[in-house]
């Protein structure tokens, strides 16, 4: 069994209005040192041992469903879990 952590973020060249709103709110709350906020997505997948190509499957899932490759980047971490 594998646990996969997927992180999806907007590309640096893409404006992030939600991140900008959070940054402005932090500034208004007195957090002057926060210069930039970027908002992203975090997902966890569990993949069973029957999958022969875990990394290939994760890449395909990220590119086809979990991210928009035009405006987003993704990265992932694969951990092998001990079956109980």
XYZ file of N, CA and C in Angstrom:
252
model
N 0.846 -1.165 0.000
C 0.000 0.000 0.000
C 0.899 1.238 0.000
N 0.479 2.238 -0.744
C 1.251 3.470 -0.862
C 0.387 4.670 -0.484
N 0.971 5.585 0.243
C 0.308 6.853 0.550
C 1.015 7.909 -0.286
N 0.235 8.660 -1.056
C 0.794 9.683 -1.942
C 0.272 11.048 -1.502
N 1.185 11.978 -1.279
C 0.836 13.351 -0.948
C 1.078 14.197 -2.187
N 0.035 14.888 -2.659
C 0.113 15.685 -3.879
C -0.088 17.155 -3.509
N 0.820 17.998 -3.988
C 0.761 19.437 -3.764
C 0.604 20.118 -5.126
N -0.440 20.921 -5.284
C -0.696 21.622 -6.540
C -0.660 23.118 -6.246
N 0.149 23.849 -7.018
C 0.260 25.301 -6.833
C 0.166 26.006 -8.178
N -0.268 27.250 -8.127
C -0.283 28.058 -9.344
C 1.153 28.317 -9.789
N 1.353 28.359 -11.077
C 2.680 28.702 -11.592
C 3.028 30.127 -11.161
N 4.308 30.397 -11.033
C 4.760 31.721 -10.585
C 4.249 32.841 -11.484
N 4.084 32.566 -12.766
C 3.657 33.600 -13.714
C 2.152 33.874 -13.666
N 1.398 33.083 -12.896
C -0.055 33.234 -12.821
C -0.411 34.051 -11.585
N -1.246 35.060 -11.774
C -1.700 35.874 -10.648
C -2.530 35.023 -9.699
N -2.428 35.309 -8.406
C -3.153 34.565 -7.389
C -4.006 35.540 -6.570
N -5.215 35.881 -7.053
C -6.039 36.860 -6.339
C -6.437 36.400 -4.939
N -6.650 35.115 -4.745
C -6.993 34.605 -3.425
C -5.808 34.782 -2.470
N -4.615 34.472 -2.927
C -3.418 34.673 -2.121
C -3.210 36.142 -1.776
N -3.466 37.014 -2.752
C -3.326 38.459 -2.530
C -4.310 38.936 -1.462
N -5.551 38.435 -1.502
C -6.549 38.813 -0.504
C -6.125 38.369 0.890
N -5.581 37.169 1.009
C -5.108 36.679 2.302
C -3.939 37.525 2.784
N -3.017 37.848 1.885
C -1.859 38.675 2.254
C -2.317 40.037 2.758
N -3.277 40.653 2.087
C -3.789 41.958 2.516
C -4.491 41.859 3.871
N -5.219 40.767 4.102
C -5.873 40.569 5.394
C -4.845 40.411 6.504
N -3.780 39.677 6.223
C -2.727 39.516 7.227
C -2.077 40.855 7.559
N -1.840 41.657 6.527
C -1.259 42.988 6.749
C -2.183 43.836 7.618
N -3.487 43.793 7.338
C -4.434 44.592 8.120
C -4.551 44.092 9.558
N -4.195 42.835 9.792
C -4.201 42.290 11.149
C -2.888 42.543 11.885
N -1.959 43.204 11.212
C -0.715 43.578 11.872
C 0.490 42.715 11.529
N 0.331 41.766 10.626
C 1.445 40.910 10.217
C 2.171 41.564 9.038
N 2.958 42.583 9.341
C 3.610 43.395 8.309
C 4.700 42.643 7.554
N 5.266 41.619 8.134
C 6.370 40.913 7.506
C 5.961 39.939 6.407
N 4.672 39.666 6.258
C 4.212 38.726 5.233
C 4.099 39.486 3.916
N 5.014 39.200 3.001
C 5.065 39.941 1.740
C 4.252 39.303 0.626
N 4.120 37.967 0.641
C 3.385 37.298 -0.423
C 2.759 36.016 0.097
N 1.560 35.715 -0.381
C 0.882 34.468 -0.052
C 0.437 33.837 -1.367
N 0.700 32.550 -1.521
C 0.240 31.792 -2.691
C -0.639 30.664 -2.157
N -1.805 30.502 -2.730
C -2.751 29.480 -2.297
C -2.621 28.269 -3.219
N -2.681 27.089 -2.632
C -2.580 25.858 -3.417
C -3.544 24.803 -2.904
N -3.351 23.589 -3.376
C -4.199 22.464 -2.973
C -3.299 21.332 -2.474
N -3.808 20.582 -1.514
C -3.114 19.419 -0.985
C -4.075 18.247 -1.019
N -3.623 17.106 -1.536
C -4.458 15.917 -1.608
C -3.656 14.707 -1.167
N -4.329 13.734 -0.580
C -3.705 12.469 -0.220
C -4.407 11.349 -0.977
N -3.625 10.489 -1.585
C -4.145 9.334 -2.292
C -3.608 8.083 -1.620
N -4.400 7.040 -1.571
C -3.941 5.734 -1.120
C -4.048 4.804 -2.310
N -2.947 4.167 -2.649
C -2.898 3.279 -3.803
C -2.494 1.892 -3.315
N -3.259 0.889 -3.722
C -2.965 -0.462 -3.227
C -1.804 -1.101 -3.981
N -1.371 -2.226 -3.463
C -0.190 -2.916 -3.996
C -0.395 -3.511 -5.384
N -1.633 -3.599 -5.839
C -1.881 -4.196 -7.156
C -1.437 -3.271 -8.296
N -1.201 -2.010 -7.985
C -0.736 -1.058 -9.005
C 0.733 -1.337 -9.306
N 1.030 -1.654 -10.563
C 2.408 -2.032 -10.925
C 3.322 -0.832 -11.149
N 2.746 0.334 -11.476
C 3.546 1.531 -11.743
C 2.962 2.705 -10.964
N 3.286 2.766 -9.688
C 2.708 3.788 -8.813
C 3.076 5.181 -9.295
N 4.347 5.412 -9.567
C 4.783 6.743 -9.985
C 4.114 7.158 -11.300
N 4.040 6.262 -12.253
C 3.391 6.563 -13.525
C 1.914 6.867 -13.343
N 1.266 6.111 -12.476
C -0.153 6.343 -12.191
C -0.361 7.708 -11.549
N 0.486 8.042 -10.576
C 0.359 9.338 -9.898
C 0.559 10.479 -10.892
N 1.569 10.394 -11.740
C 1.800 11.440 -12.742
C 0.588 11.595 -13.655
N 0.044 10.477 -14.104
C -1.107 10.514 -15.012
C -2.325 11.144 -14.333
N -2.586 10.753 -13.087
C -3.713 11.299 -12.338
C -3.545 12.803 -12.129
N -2.326 13.225 -11.796
C -2.065 14.654 -11.584
C -2.278 15.452 -12.866
N -1.799 14.941 -13.976
C -1.889 15.671 -15.236
C -3.289 15.657 -15.826
N -4.050 14.583 -15.595
C -5.380 14.473 -16.191
C -6.500 15.034 -15.321
N -6.318 15.013 -13.984
C -7.436 15.377 -13.121
C -7.099 16.363 -12.004
N -6.007 16.136 -11.306
C -5.752 16.912 -10.092
C -5.177 18.297 -10.331
N -4.580 18.525 -11.494
C -4.011 19.844 -11.774
C -4.379 20.288 -13.180
N -4.285 21.578 -13.399
C -4.457 22.154 -14.733
C -3.051 22.500 -15.214
N -2.482 21.697 -16.112
C -1.074 21.892 -16.499
C -0.789 23.224 -17.190
N -1.814 23.935 -17.610
C -1.611 25.239 -18.245
C -1.226 26.286 -17.207
N -1.842 26.225 -16.010
C -1.609 27.274 -15.011
C -1.061 26.758 -13.683
N -0.972 25.434 -13.525
C -0.554 24.893 -12.237
C 0.644 23.946 -12.374
N 1.432 23.904 -11.322
C 2.507 22.924 -11.178
C 2.086 21.956 -10.079
N 2.677 20.778 -10.087
C 2.409 19.826 -9.018
C 3.699 19.115 -8.635
N 3.696 18.624 -7.418
C 4.755 17.755 -6.945
C 4.110 16.734 -6.027
N 4.780 15.634 -5.799
C 4.194 14.594 -4.964
C 5.278 13.837 -4.215
N 4.841 13.184 -3.142
C 5.701 12.337 -2.332
C 5.009 10.991 -2.206
N 5.738 9.921 -2.451
C 5.181 8.581 -2.325
C 5.821 7.910 -1.124
N 4.967 7.405 -0.220
C 5.441 6.685 0.964
C 4.868 5.277 0.922
N 5.700 4.294 1.166
C 5.207 2.926 1.249
C 4.686 2.703 2.663
N 3.456 2.232 2.756
C 2.835 1.986 4.061
C 2.951 0.513 4.417
N 3.055 0.242 5.683
C 3.126 -1.122 6.167
C 1.690 -1.636 6.291
N 1.392 -2.741 5.637
C 0.059 -3.339 5.720
C -0.132 -3.973 7.093
N -1.348 -3.850 7.621
C -1.638 -4.417 8.947
C -2.598 -5.561 8.830
